[in-house]
XYZ file of C-alpha atoms in Angstrom:
739
model
C -24.351 13.070 6.074
C -27.636 13.967 6.702
C -27.568 16.321 10.649
C -29.417 14.190 12.136
C -27.844 10.786 11.281
C -26.235 9.952 15.058
C -29.962 10.793 16.525
C -32.214 8.437 14.484
C -28.876 5.575 14.221
C -29.669 5.531 18.349
C -33.527 5.794 18.097
C -33.100 2.498 15.438
C -30.601 0.371 17.067
C -33.161 0.849 19.823
C -35.728 -0.020 17.928
C -33.869 -3.352 16.700
C -33.572 -4.816 19.700
C -37.157 -4.246 21.262
C -37.511 -6.122 17.789
C -35.573 -9.047 17.846
C -34.931 -9.322 21.349
C -31.384 -9.192 21.826
C -27.957 -7.394 22.138
C -26.192 -6.714 19.015
C -22.710 -6.476 17.782
C -21.601 -3.196 16.136
C -21.880 -5.028 12.573
C -25.369 -5.775 13.204
C -26.371 -2.302 14.335
C -25.339 -0.760 11.227
C -26.635 -3.028 8.901
C -29.652 -2.925 10.409
C -29.949 0.370 10.544
C -29.475 0.213 6.725
C -32.279 -2.074 5.600
C -34.039 -1.116 2.533
C -37.002 -1.359 4.211
C -36.969 -0.526 7.212
C -39.994 -2.074 8.601
C -38.270 -5.327 7.576
C -36.699 -5.948 11.535
C -36.523 -9.703 11.654
C -33.680 -12.363 12.859
C -31.686 -13.712 9.747
C -29.848 -16.458 9.677
C -25.829 -15.651 9.365
C -24.046 -16.919 6.213
C -27.397 -17.962 4.646
C -30.216 -14.927 4.328
C -30.078 -12.442 2.102
C -31.269 -8.940 3.094
C -31.367 -5.208 1.102
C -29.649 -2.363 2.400
C -29.713 1.344 1.220
C -25.993 2.453 1.845
C -24.943 5.992 2.581
C -22.582 6.172 -0.544
C -20.404 4.973 -3.105
C -16.777 5.028 -3.757
C -15.352 4.017 -7.023
C -11.447 4.522 -8.598
C -10.662 4.977 -12.264
C -10.198 1.589 -13.362
C -13.397 0.537 -12.152
C -15.636 3.205 -12.149
C -15.050 3.230 -16.190
C -17.269 -0.060 -16.435
C -19.654 0.790 -13.496
C -20.215 4.612 -14.942
C -20.769 2.821 -18.509
C -23.091 0.161 -17.239
C -25.133 3.139 -14.796
C -25.283 5.239 -18.215
C -27.834 2.513 -19.597
C -29.900 2.599 -16.216
C -31.443 5.540 -17.760
C -30.702 7.152 -14.436
C -30.347 11.142 -14.739
C -28.221 10.996 -11.721
C -26.111 9.099 -8.674
C -29.615 8.390 -5.930
C -26.732 8.707 -3.117
C -23.770 10.583 -2.326
C -20.532 9.201 -5.187
C -16.990 9.848 -5.588
C -14.443 8.990 -8.162
C -10.803 8.720 -7.540
C -8.246 8.779 -10.467
C -5.489 6.881 -8.769
C -5.516 3.596 -10.276
C -3.553 4.708 -14.099
C -0.766 6.530 -12.817
C 2.177 4.294 -13.990
C 5.266 4.297 -11.353
C 8.654 5.207 -13.016
C 9.908 8.541 -13.092
C 9.124 10.577 -9.946
C 5.668 11.801 -9.033
C 6.220 14.880 -11.417
C 6.919 13.063 -14.911
C 4.667 10.111 -13.942
C 1.395 12.469 -13.169
C 2.186 14.614 -16.587
C 2.744 11.308 -18.424
C -0.664 9.898 -16.882
C -2.445 12.953 -18.019
C -1.435 12.802 -21.037
C -1.806 9.053 -21.739
C -5.326 8.384 -20.086
C -6.667 11.995 -21.363
C -9.701 10.228 -22.905
C -10.512 8.129 -19.903
C -10.426 11.385 -17.658
C -12.278 13.265 -19.727
C -14.976 10.739 -19.610
C -14.822 9.945 -16.115
C -14.674 13.823 -15.156
C -17.808 14.621 -17.708
C -19.877 11.550 -16.179
C -19.209 12.810 -12.541
C -20.537 16.224 -13.778
C -23.398 15.075 -15.420
C -24.812 12.645 -12.654
C -23.669 14.630 -10.325
C -20.711 12.821 -8.727
C -17.435 14.212 -6.913
C -14.048 14.138 -9.195
C -10.876 12.998 -7.667
C -8.396 14.446 -10.071
C -4.936 12.157 -10.430
C -2.754 13.029 -8.194
C -5.503 13.976 -5.506
C -5.132 10.609 -3.591
C -5.301 6.873 -3.130
C -9.120 5.820 -3.013
C -9.178 5.085 0.398
C -7.100 7.305 1.981
C -8.828 9.525 0.383
C -12.053 8.282 1.683
C -10.670 8.108 4.908
C -9.796 12.090 5.164
C -13.024 13.047 3.107
C -16.036 10.804 3.906
C -15.348 7.928 6.218
C -18.055 8.370 9.164
C -18.837 6.383 12.461
C -21.788 3.794 12.124
C -22.191 4.739 8.369
C -22.561 2.054 5.620
C -20.434 2.284 2.317
C -20.019 -0.141 -0.953
C -17.220 0.653 -3.067
C -15.353 -0.676 -6.508
C -12.854 -2.139 -5.199
C -11.986 -4.993 -3.021
C -9.661 -2.579 -0.350
C -13.106 -0.236 0.287
C -13.119 -1.736 3.723
C -10.413 0.843 5.026
C -13.285 3.046 5.769
C -13.991 0.443 9.269
C -10.799 2.153 10.760
C -13.039 5.188 11.364
C -15.994 2.764 12.421
C -18.026 2.829 8.952
C -19.052 -0.886 7.316
C -17.666 -0.140 4.308
C -17.661 -3.285 1.497
C -15.865 -3.863 -1.645
C -18.153 -4.978 -5.048
C -18.814 -4.641 -8.631
C -19.762 -2.084 -10.434
C -23.198 -3.940 -10.903
C -23.120 -3.172 -7.260
C -22.581 0.303 -7.315
C -25.308 0.860 -10.163
C -27.872 -0.511 -7.755
C -26.775 2.294 -5.293
C -26.602 4.886 -7.542
C -29.891 4.139 -9.070
C -31.745 3.832 -5.816
C -32.286 0.092 -6.147
C -32.171 -2.103 -3.065
C -28.759 -3.436 -2.670
C -28.780 -7.131 -1.676
C -26.104 -8.984 0.455
C -25.923 -12.421 2.244
C -26.455 -11.883 5.822
C -22.932 -12.144 7.256
C -20.785 -13.968 9.926
C -19.339 -12.175 12.399
C -16.073 -13.237 13.431
C -14.849 -11.103 16.728
C -11.337 -10.443 17.166
C -10.148 -9.456 20.881
C -7.165 -7.009 20.766
C -5.516 -6.662 24.559
C -2.811 -5.059 25.698
C -0.453 -2.091 23.599
C 1.677 -2.261 20.564
C 5.574 -1.176 21.226
C 8.652 -1.164 19.911
C 8.506 -2.478 15.993
C 5.458 -3.784 16.430
C 2.897 -1.760 13.868
C -1.276 -2.566 13.387
C -0.060 -4.134 10.233
C 1.262 -7.311 12.044
C -2.305 -7.342 13.836
C -3.479 -8.415 10.559
C -0.470 -10.090 8.900
C -0.753 -12.407 11.980
C -4.724 -12.920 11.296
C -4.126 -13.555 7.941
C -1.751 -16.542 8.613
C -4.678 -17.827 11.201
C -7.690 -17.696 9.127
C -6.140 -17.698 5.587
C -6.816 -15.985 2.665
C -10.788 -17.380 2.560
C -10.998 -17.996 6.104
C -13.143 -14.388 6.538
C -15.211 -15.376 3.564
C -19.069 -14.296 4.147
C -17.800 -12.729 7.372
C -17.312 -9.546 9.170
C -14.513 -9.411 11.368
C -14.997 -7.063 14.071
C -12.748 -5.871 16.464
C -13.385 -5.132 19.942
C -11.577 -5.120 23.577
C -9.306 -2.521 25.142
C -6.411 -2.769 22.548
C -8.279 -1.108 20.154
C -8.309 1.632 21.652
C -4.402 1.693 21.917
C -4.224 2.053 17.846
C -5.107 5.208 15.977
C -7.548 5.366 13.155
C -5.539 4.953 10.406
C -3.908 2.196 12.184
C -7.133 0.588 12.785
C -8.095 1.149 8.567
C -4.639 -0.641 7.814
C -5.912 -3.530 9.749
C -9.255 -3.197 8.402
C -8.075 -2.891 4.430
C -5.956 -6.026 4.515
C -9.149 -7.924 5.657
C -9.729 -8.289 2.070
C -6.837 -10.357 1.760
C -8.680 -12.762 4.077
C -11.836 -12.720 2.114
C -13.770 -10.985 5.200
C -17.128 -8.644 3.504
C -15.623 -6.356 5.434
C -13.648 -5.051 8.985
C -14.718 -2.773 11.625
C -13.371 -0.931 14.399
C -15.976 0.536 17.369
C -15.712 4.297 18.075
C -13.288 6.163 20.356
C -11.035 8.388 21.400
C -8.554 8.181 18.348
C -11.302 8.119 15.690
C -12.590 11.645 17.284
C -8.700 12.870 16.929
C -8.866 11.680 13.553
C -12.206 13.638 12.970
C -10.991 16.537 14.763
C -7.737 16.105 12.630
C -9.042 16.533 9.261
C -11.590 19.457 9.745
C -14.876 16.964 11.014
C -15.375 18.134 14.397
C -19.353 18.736 13.299
C -19.171 14.811 12.950
C -16.888 14.026 15.906
C -19.441 16.406 18.255
C -22.534 14.300 16.838
C -20.787 10.895 16.908
C -20.015 11.468 20.640
C -23.437 11.773 21.372
C -24.329 7.949 20.572
C -20.900 6.994 21.455
C -22.471 3.803 23.762
C -24.239 2.684 20.966
C -21.455 3.395 18.241
C -19.925 -0.263 19.821
C -21.266 -3.980 20.530
C -23.700 -3.729 23.138
C -21.917 -4.627 26.433
C -23.630 -8.293 26.876
C -21.865 -8.761 24.121
C -18.700 -7.596 24.983
C -18.784 -9.453 28.901
C -19.635 -12.758 26.788
C -18.336 -12.654 23.236
C -18.199 -16.259 22.438
C -22.137 -16.323 22.539
C -22.810 -13.387 19.886
C -20.215 -13.949 17.743
C -19.168 -17.170 15.268
C -15.857 -17.424 15.752
C -13.608 -15.176 18.461
C -9.597 -14.858 17.987
C -8.172 -12.965 20.901
C -4.572 -11.307 19.926
C -2.165 -9.724 22.196
C -1.108 -6.743 21.539
C 2.036 -6.136 24.088
C 3.855 -9.768 23.015
C 2.798 -9.104 19.253
C 5.802 -9.571 16.836
C 6.062 -8.042 13.985
C 5.993 -10.367 10.407
C 6.622 -10.933 6.912
C 3.687 -12.642 5.342
C 4.909 -14.235 1.753
C 5.631 -14.379 -1.362
C 3.081 -15.528 -3.890
C 0.262 -15.551 -0.918
C -0.322 -12.920 1.801
C -1.346 -15.271 4.402
C 2.087 -17.112 4.475
C 2.824 -15.872 8.140
C 5.892 -15.740 9.258
C 7.096 -13.509 12.583
C 10.554 -11.432 11.919
C 12.337 -13.904 14.355
C 11.694 -17.149 12.382
C 12.221 -15.360 8.595
C 16.013 -15.540 8.796
C 15.708 -19.358 8.729
C 12.903 -19.565 6.701
C 14.712 -17.897 4.046
C 17.683 -20.381 4.780
C 15.559 -23.410 4.620
C 14.068 -22.506 1.190
C 16.466 -20.840 -0.593
C 14.277 -17.447 -1.369
C 16.140 -14.735 -2.617
C 17.794 -12.848 0.775
C 18.599 -9.861 -1.035
C 15.987 -7.156 -1.358
C 16.172 -5.276 -4.407
C 13.259 -3.307 -3.828
C 11.294 -1.775 -0.709
C 8.361 -0.412 -1.750
C 6.582 1.872 0.674
C 2.874 3.074 0.942
C -0.477 1.538 -1.553
C -3.610 2.395 0.035
C -2.854 0.148 2.737
C -0.253 2.045 4.519
C 0.134 5.727 3.006
C -0.572 7.354 6.242
C 1.024 10.446 8.071
C 1.584 7.554 11.044
C 2.920 5.067 8.396
C 5.499 7.849 7.008
C 6.573 9.649 9.654
C 7.685 6.637 11.597
C 9.602 5.048 8.329
C 10.967 9.234 8.580
C 12.464 8.336 12.096
C 14.415 5.082 10.336
C 15.210 7.870 7.549
C 16.918 10.004 10.032
C 19.170 7.175 11.424
C 20.655 6.265 8.021
C 22.065 9.592 8.350
C 22.889 9.903 12.515
C 24.457 6.556 11.878
C 26.179 6.721 9.114
C 24.339 3.839 7.042
C 23.334 3.962 3.117
C 20.633 2.108 2.654
C 20.788 -1.160 0.637
C 17.333 -1.623 -1.714
C 16.230 0.716 -4.201
C 13.646 2.597 -1.824
C 9.699 3.745 -3.428
C 7.345 5.543 -1.236
C 3.568 5.980 -2.748
C 1.998 8.747 -0.041
C -1.719 8.325 0.456
C -2.691 11.829 -0.661
C -2.014 15.593 -1.144
C -2.253 16.438 2.657
C 0.429 13.715 3.643
C 2.443 13.945 0.308
C 3.551 17.836 1.309
C 4.237 16.852 4.663
C 7.961 17.180 6.600
C 7.498 13.505 6.915
C 7.709 12.710 3.240
C 10.655 14.960 2.725
C 13.036 13.174 4.836
C 12.736 10.053 3.641
C 13.088 12.092 0.118
C 16.452 13.049 1.519
C 17.691 9.788 2.402
C 17.443 8.155 -0.939
C 13.892 7.171 -1.363
C 12.147 7.952 -4.765
C 8.774 9.679 -4.330
C 5.956 8.425 -6.706
C 2.311 10.012 -7.395
C -0.272 9.634 -4.939
C -1.489 6.839 -6.374
C -1.298 2.590 -5.764
C 1.636 2.070 -8.632
C 3.043 -1.217 -7.986
C 0.688 -2.409 -5.992
C -1.389 -2.978 -7.994
C 1.199 -3.671 -11.384
C 1.147 0.060 -12.444
C 5.519 -0.068 -12.116
C 7.432 0.187 -14.885
C 10.681 -1.444 -12.977
C 13.501 -0.629 -13.918
C 15.931 -4.138 -13.780
C 18.777 -5.776 -15.658
C 16.654 -8.858 -16.243
C 12.725 -8.792 -15.537
C 12.679 -12.745 -15.586
C 15.364 -13.819 -12.655
C 14.306 -14.691 -9.352
C 14.744 -11.595 -7.333
C 13.072 -10.764 -3.476
C 10.813 -6.687 -2.925
C 9.108 -6.278 0.349
C 6.665 -4.067 0.608
C 3.537 -2.205 2.864
C 0.722 -2.852 0.515
C -1.352 -6.095 0.849
C -1.062 -8.050 -2.452
C 2.010 -10.292 -3.037
C 0.446 -12.358 -5.779
C 2.821 -14.005 -8.594
C 3.770 -11.498 -11.236
C 1.113 -8.884 -9.488
C 3.783 -6.049 -8.634
C 6.143 -6.328 -12.188
C 4.929 -9.213 -13.811
C 8.095 -11.216 -13.181
C 6.305 -14.538 -11.926
C 10.202 -15.495 -10.477
C 10.114 -12.057 -8.036
C 9.508 -13.241 -4.727
C 6.940 -10.661 -2.784
C 6.774 -10.217 0.693
C 4.385 -7.659 2.496
C 5.753 -6.473 6.079
C 4.644 -3.049 8.004
C 5.899 0.405 6.701
C 8.909 -0.098 9.605
C 9.845 -3.622 8.746
C 9.900 -2.793 5.277
C 12.360 0.444 5.402
C 14.480 -2.084 8.001
C 14.928 -4.619 5.156
C 15.553 -1.911 2.386
C 17.991 -0.575 4.855
C 19.995 -3.554 5.405
C 19.173 -4.917 1.840
C 18.853 -8.083 3.281
C 15.483 -10.228 3.946
C 17.402 -12.533 6.535
C 17.771 -9.127 8.701
C 16.031 -8.590 12.051
C 16.081 -5.222 13.070
C 14.758 -6.167 16.559
C 18.354 -7.691 17.249
C 20.523 -8.002 14.318
C 23.521 -5.133 13.420
C 24.414 -3.006 10.439
C 28.140 -2.331 9.393
C 27.976 1.271 8.802
C 30.076 2.979 6.200
C 32.862 4.022 8.916
C 32.933 -0.046 9.532
C 31.050 0.179 12.900
C 28.383 -1.819 13.999
C 25.191 -0.167 15.008
C 21.360 -0.974 15.784
C 18.741 0.124 14.565
C 16.200 2.076 17.087
C 12.612 0.962 17.272
C 10.342 3.271 15.100
C 8.006 6.287 16.138
C 6.296 8.602 14.976
C 3.091 11.036 15.544
C -0.451 10.211 14.532
C -0.664 13.760 13.095
C 1.994 16.378 11.977
C 2.911 18.719 14.913
C 1.790 22.034 12.921
C -1.272 20.385 11.377
C -2.279 18.814 8.027
C -0.481 21.024 5.501
C -3.227 23.386 4.111
C -3.563 22.145 0.088
C -6.158 22.408 -2.934
C -7.123 18.859 -2.019
C -7.843 18.099 -6.100
C -11.762 17.571 -6.323
C -14.239 18.657 -8.368
C -17.665 19.404 -7.369
C -19.994 18.362 -10.269
C -22.051 21.432 -12.059
C -24.780 19.342 -13.853
C -24.092 21.143 -16.838
C -22.616 18.734 -18.645
C -25.219 17.066 -21.648
C -23.182 14.079 -23.458
C -20.541 11.819 -21.161
C -17.161 12.220 -23.866
C -16.586 8.967 -25.485
C -14.305 9.675 -28.415
C -15.316 8.286 -31.488
C -13.474 4.962 -32.401
C -11.633 4.703 -29.374
C -9.420 1.904 -27.744
C -9.769 2.871 -24.541
C -13.785 3.246 -24.237
C -17.099 1.281 -25.549
C -20.421 1.729 -24.720
C -22.336 -1.393 -23.436
C -24.665 -3.390 -24.898
C -26.650 -5.684 -22.511
C -25.820 -9.183 -22.399
C -28.639 -11.816 -23.371
C -31.332 -13.108 -21.588
C -30.992 -16.888 -21.195
C -32.914 -19.273 -23.672
C -34.684 -21.261 -21.045
C -32.794 -24.421 -21.672
C -30.164 -26.594 -20.072
C -26.785 -25.730 -21.504
C -25.570 -28.807 -23.565
C -22.312 -29.874 -24.558
C -19.888 -27.094 -23.717
C -16.217 -27.802 -24.464
C -13.873 -27.257 -21.890
C -12.359 -23.910 -22.134
C -9.685 -24.402 -19.212
C -9.637 -26.457 -16.024
C -7.035 -23.632 -13.486
C -4.755 -25.406 -11.371
C -4.403 -23.850 -8.085
C -4.517 -20.294 -7.374
C -6.934 -18.299 -9.617
C -7.184 -15.017 -8.589
C -9.132 -11.985 -10.276
C -5.488 -11.158 -11.358
C -5.122 -14.435 -13.166
C -8.344 -14.026 -14.298
C -8.392 -10.192 -15.494
C -5.009 -8.929 -15.055
C -3.464 -5.464 -14.385
C -0.938 -3.448 -14.951
C -0.690 -2.773 -19.211
C -4.116 -4.168 -19.302
C -5.731 -1.268 -17.243
C -5.877 0.725 -20.146
C -8.729 -1.625 -21.575
C -10.852 -1.248 -18.503
C -13.292 0.707 -20.193
C -13.422 -1.584 -23.241
C -14.886 -4.716 -22.810
C -13.984 -6.296 -26.397
C -10.477 -5.099 -26.040
C -10.152 -6.170 -22.254
C -11.367 -9.518 -22.840
C -7.954 -10.140 -24.975
C -6.473 -10.909 -21.693
C -9.214 -13.349 -19.931
C -7.509 -16.115 -18.106
C -4.048 -15.768 -19.565
C -2.104 -15.903 -16.010
C -4.631 -19.196 -14.839
C -2.258 -22.615 -15.289
C -3.640 -25.410 -17.200
C -3.991 -27.943 -15.187
C -3.153 -30.889 -17.971
C -0.250 -28.727 -19.232
C 0.817 -26.700 -16.417
C 1.236 -23.707 -19.115
C -0.288 -20.435 -18.611
C -2.443 -19.441 -21.731
C -2.709 -22.441 -23.683
C -5.163 -24.641 -23.875
C -6.729 -26.854 -26.922
C -9.523 -25.742 -29.057
C -11.816 -28.548 -29.566
C -13.004 -27.578 -33.229
C -9.332 -27.193 -34.904
C -7.518 -29.138 -32.835
C -4.902 -26.829 -32.585
C -3.655 -24.690 -29.032
C -4.258 -21.246 -28.561
C -4.430 -18.260 -26.191
C -7.735 -18.592 -23.673
C -9.320 -15.532 -25.204
C -8.687 -16.486 -28.646
C -9.939 -20.497 -28.194
C -13.175 -18.641 -26.558
C -14.188 -15.724 -29.301
C -13.503 -18.941 -32.030
C -16.554 -20.841 -30.008
C -18.158 -17.399 -29.924
C -17.945 -17.134 -33.412
C -19.089 -20.781 -33.827
C -22.261 -20.056 -31.443
C -20.802 -22.440 -29.248
C -21.359 -22.159 -25.633
C -17.707 -23.280 -22.915
C -17.220 -23.878 -19.597
C -14.427 -22.627 -17.520
C -13.603 -25.685 -13.943
C -11.807 -24.031 -10.950
C -10.438 -24.872 -7.712
C -10.794 -23.301 -3.894
C -11.484 -19.289 -3.956
C -11.910 -18.894 -7.574
C -11.542 -14.867 -7.972
C -9.589 -14.313 -4.821
C -8.433 -10.628 -4.534
C -9.621 -7.199 -6.634
C -13.221 -6.679 -7.072
C -12.676 -5.824 -10.398
C -15.708 -7.620 -12.099
C -14.410 -7.899 -16.005
C -13.111 -10.963 -14.589
C -16.634 -11.682 -15.115
C -17.938 -9.950 -17.754
C -15.332 -10.970 -20.029
C -16.507 -14.902 -19.997
C -19.774 -13.583 -19.844
C -19.115 -11.720 -22.966
C -16.956 -14.358 -24.618
C -20.356 -17.091 -24.207
C -18.323 -18.487 -21.201
C -21.369 -20.020 -19.782
C -20.559 -21.654 -16.567
C -17.845 -21.630 -13.940
C -17.616 -24.366 -11.735
C -15.590 -24.331 -9.044
C -14.689 -26.234 -5.822
C -15.660 -22.458 -3.703
C -15.743 -19.126 -4.749
C -14.409 -15.542 -3.533
C -17.295 -13.708 -2.297
C -17.386 -10.425 -4.716
C -16.589 -12.747 -7.311
C -18.947 -14.823 -6.839
C -21.481 -12.031 -6.632
C -20.332 -10.170 -9.655
C -20.476 -13.772 -11.882
C -24.380 -13.524 -10.568
C -24.808 -9.829 -11.755
C -23.696 -10.688 -15.161
C -26.121 -13.141 -15.407
C -23.161 -15.981 -15.356
C -24.033 -19.778 -13.756
C -21.862 -19.650 -10.717
C -21.835 -23.634 -9.775
C -19.732 -25.627 -6.913
C -18.772 -29.392 -6.444
C -21.119 -31.187 -4.211
C -17.989 -33.381 -4.132
C -15.132 -31.355 -4.468
C -12.928 -34.596 -5.408
C -15.087 -34.483 -8.754
C -12.791 -31.756 -9.944
C -10.333 -34.848 -10.958
C -13.188 -36.398 -13.276
C -13.029 -33.228 -15.310
C -10.800 -34.528 -19.019
C -8.823 -32.034 -21.058
C -10.716 -33.009 -24.161
C -14.482 -33.067 -22.241
C -17.739 -31.307 -23.146
C -19.839 -31.073 -19.934
C -23.864 -30.141 -19.737
C -25.328 -28.413 -16.834
C -28.884 -29.989 -16.643
C -31.768 -29.007 -14.437
C -32.067 -25.286 -15.456
C -35.409 -25.455 -16.302
C -36.331 -25.717 -13.084
C -33.658 -23.813 -11.578
C -34.686 -23.194 -7.355
C -32.762 -22.295 -4.535
C -31.119 -24.975 -2.716
C -31.632 -27.300 -5.286
C -28.455 -28.776 -6.719
C -28.170 -29.492 -10.716
C -26.276 -31.677 -12.321
C -23.097 -31.968 -14.508
C -22.329 -34.513 -17.118
C -19.000 -35.102 -18.579
C -18.794 -36.366 -21.624
C -14.824 -37.930 -22.079
C -13.239 -38.093 -25.705
C -13.551 -42.158 -25.309
C -17.219 -41.562 -25.650
C -18.180 -42.507 -21.599
C -19.808 -40.290 -19.639
C -19.832 -39.774 -15.955
C -21.983 -37.144 -13.614
C -22.233 -35.487 -10.813
C -24.060 -32.821 -8.493
C -22.849 -29.555 -8.663
C -24.095 -26.824 -6.197
C -25.369 -23.375 -6.445
C -26.439 -20.400 -3.786
C -28.968 -18.375 -6.213
C -31.729 -17.120 -4.358
C -35.090 -16.333 -6.207
C -34.298 -12.812 -6.918
C -30.422 -14.103 -8.494
C -32.457 -16.582 -10.059
C -34.139 -13.698 -12.311
C -31.008 -12.077 -12.700
C -29.995 -15.102 -14.519
C -33.091 -15.624 -16.476
C -32.978 -11.985 -17.508
C -29.281 -11.964 -18.985
C -28.067 -9.730 -16.065
C -29.170 -7.998 -13.001
C -28.945 -4.894 -14.540
C -31.221 -6.780 -17.584
C -33.870 -7.363 -14.523
C -34.081 -4.453 -12.977
C -34.308 -2.603 -15.996
C -37.494 -4.335 -16.873
């Protein structure tokens, strides 16, 4: 961060207001002060106009960094144009315990780690070693700063909003744009204002704010929007609590989430050794929030205003199978009884990038103490992933471990499917509760019958102690080992360790620029150098066989699974074998079982796509709402592109995935009339016409030719602007930018 950052930030914000002549939200201040062209200040239409930006830094995790760096390598640039970091947190499998799992990961993933570290050294990127910490917690502790703008190749990058930074999850191609010094494009977001009043107490936690909000907005209610929090209640939430709320904004599809600068952020900066930033930010603290006129009349300046009273907020448990199925704890037992969800909580999982701060774990430790003091036994298996080395070595983690928990590595682990679960049957219905952010079917352990519920760390711990999903710690009692009925006291915890964070080696490597050649092992099955995708041939897409028509939720986990497939994140050809294997075929209700039009037989989605590609045949995917929800993984866009899928036609797209498709030269279009989805039959061939006159805001036409020889057509919409159309014509954004 530049030493004069806040001086110029304040000056630029004042200049913007003088030009557009209206008060600004905090989101607008951060966006407008990061325009790529500082002289191009004007009023933009939210949700419609695109603008170019110059983010302050880039953050990447090891699974997505591989493809980002492989793309950066063919850009021809010698070093990253902005500060950037790679964090090795995704490839460590949770199995035995922290030490053993970390040793196993270093052996199993050696060639990937060597590749990433050598690339970081060559291109001037800071490399965080495996075991150092989870990317978003590490960024919060070291790099996030109020009023800054960051992009990251992980959908939960908005975690940095807990320190007042506008942080946005993107695909690797977007990261390459920024690292090459190019303009980074974003549709000007709508802004949802969430007014917080009151103060949290008892069992309520910051996590419950976003769990409640997810129930209000649903998984797509925040699409193309920034959620900006304001109100007196924001001052009563710790910086890490704010980060939790911002982190899970990804679950409502939000572009980002952000809080105004306050004393809690100042204290966090001081506690993590950044007094210089705290001092500078303090000089412009009135600028690091929405203008007073906005706060006085929020309905005039936000596209929607939602109010949440923290004083009356009840703990929530969301799920199963989707993070927006919000249930207050007081109603959960009734829901369990009505639905027949398995009541026994088999595993409680605490940590992840969402809830692995010191305060989170200290509040859990207060409950762990009660296990001993009240002669209780934890009824569920308990697994904890701390957020960083600074947190791992605190007394709170030791207290939790002594209560019977298994402490895993400072890594994502079960949250992203990196969990070798020990169970008698990995197919039977069962319940787990976690303090993570997502709970899609099969995400944690690969079992479609695992009912995964998302809650705060405190509620997760309480339900694990009870071993029952129906237990309400606010009113229910437990029978201890002596046969006595006892209640759990509400959790408590400090924001920071009483003696300060332990002085430990953080685990990062500063680049030396001495590496001449990035390490890619010959014949590697983990890494594969990229070749540019072919340019568009200038013709309409004609007579494409339907590859798959997906039914229901189709997230990036369904399109490109994580778990065991993470090992191929640097090898496009190998990882393409998982294409859409989790998507449900609308015609037979099965996964990974689709017809090959040429042979008449059924096979996996990837096998059929590969067959078509080998014959020079293009194909098309049809989908429902919010296609590509979830992770930022651009593999979900690169795999179909690699296998010659030309078009994704959906009812609607998740923001990051739609951008990823555009970046890779795919055609992403939506039904003008969502009911036209029903017209698509299993053995159709489909054409998309109008591409020879591909222009912004002009619909294209889909023509269906059914197997009985009949035809029908309808309009399909797109959101491509002039530049994005050039990406499409060039074959990808990277091709276009290289021209």
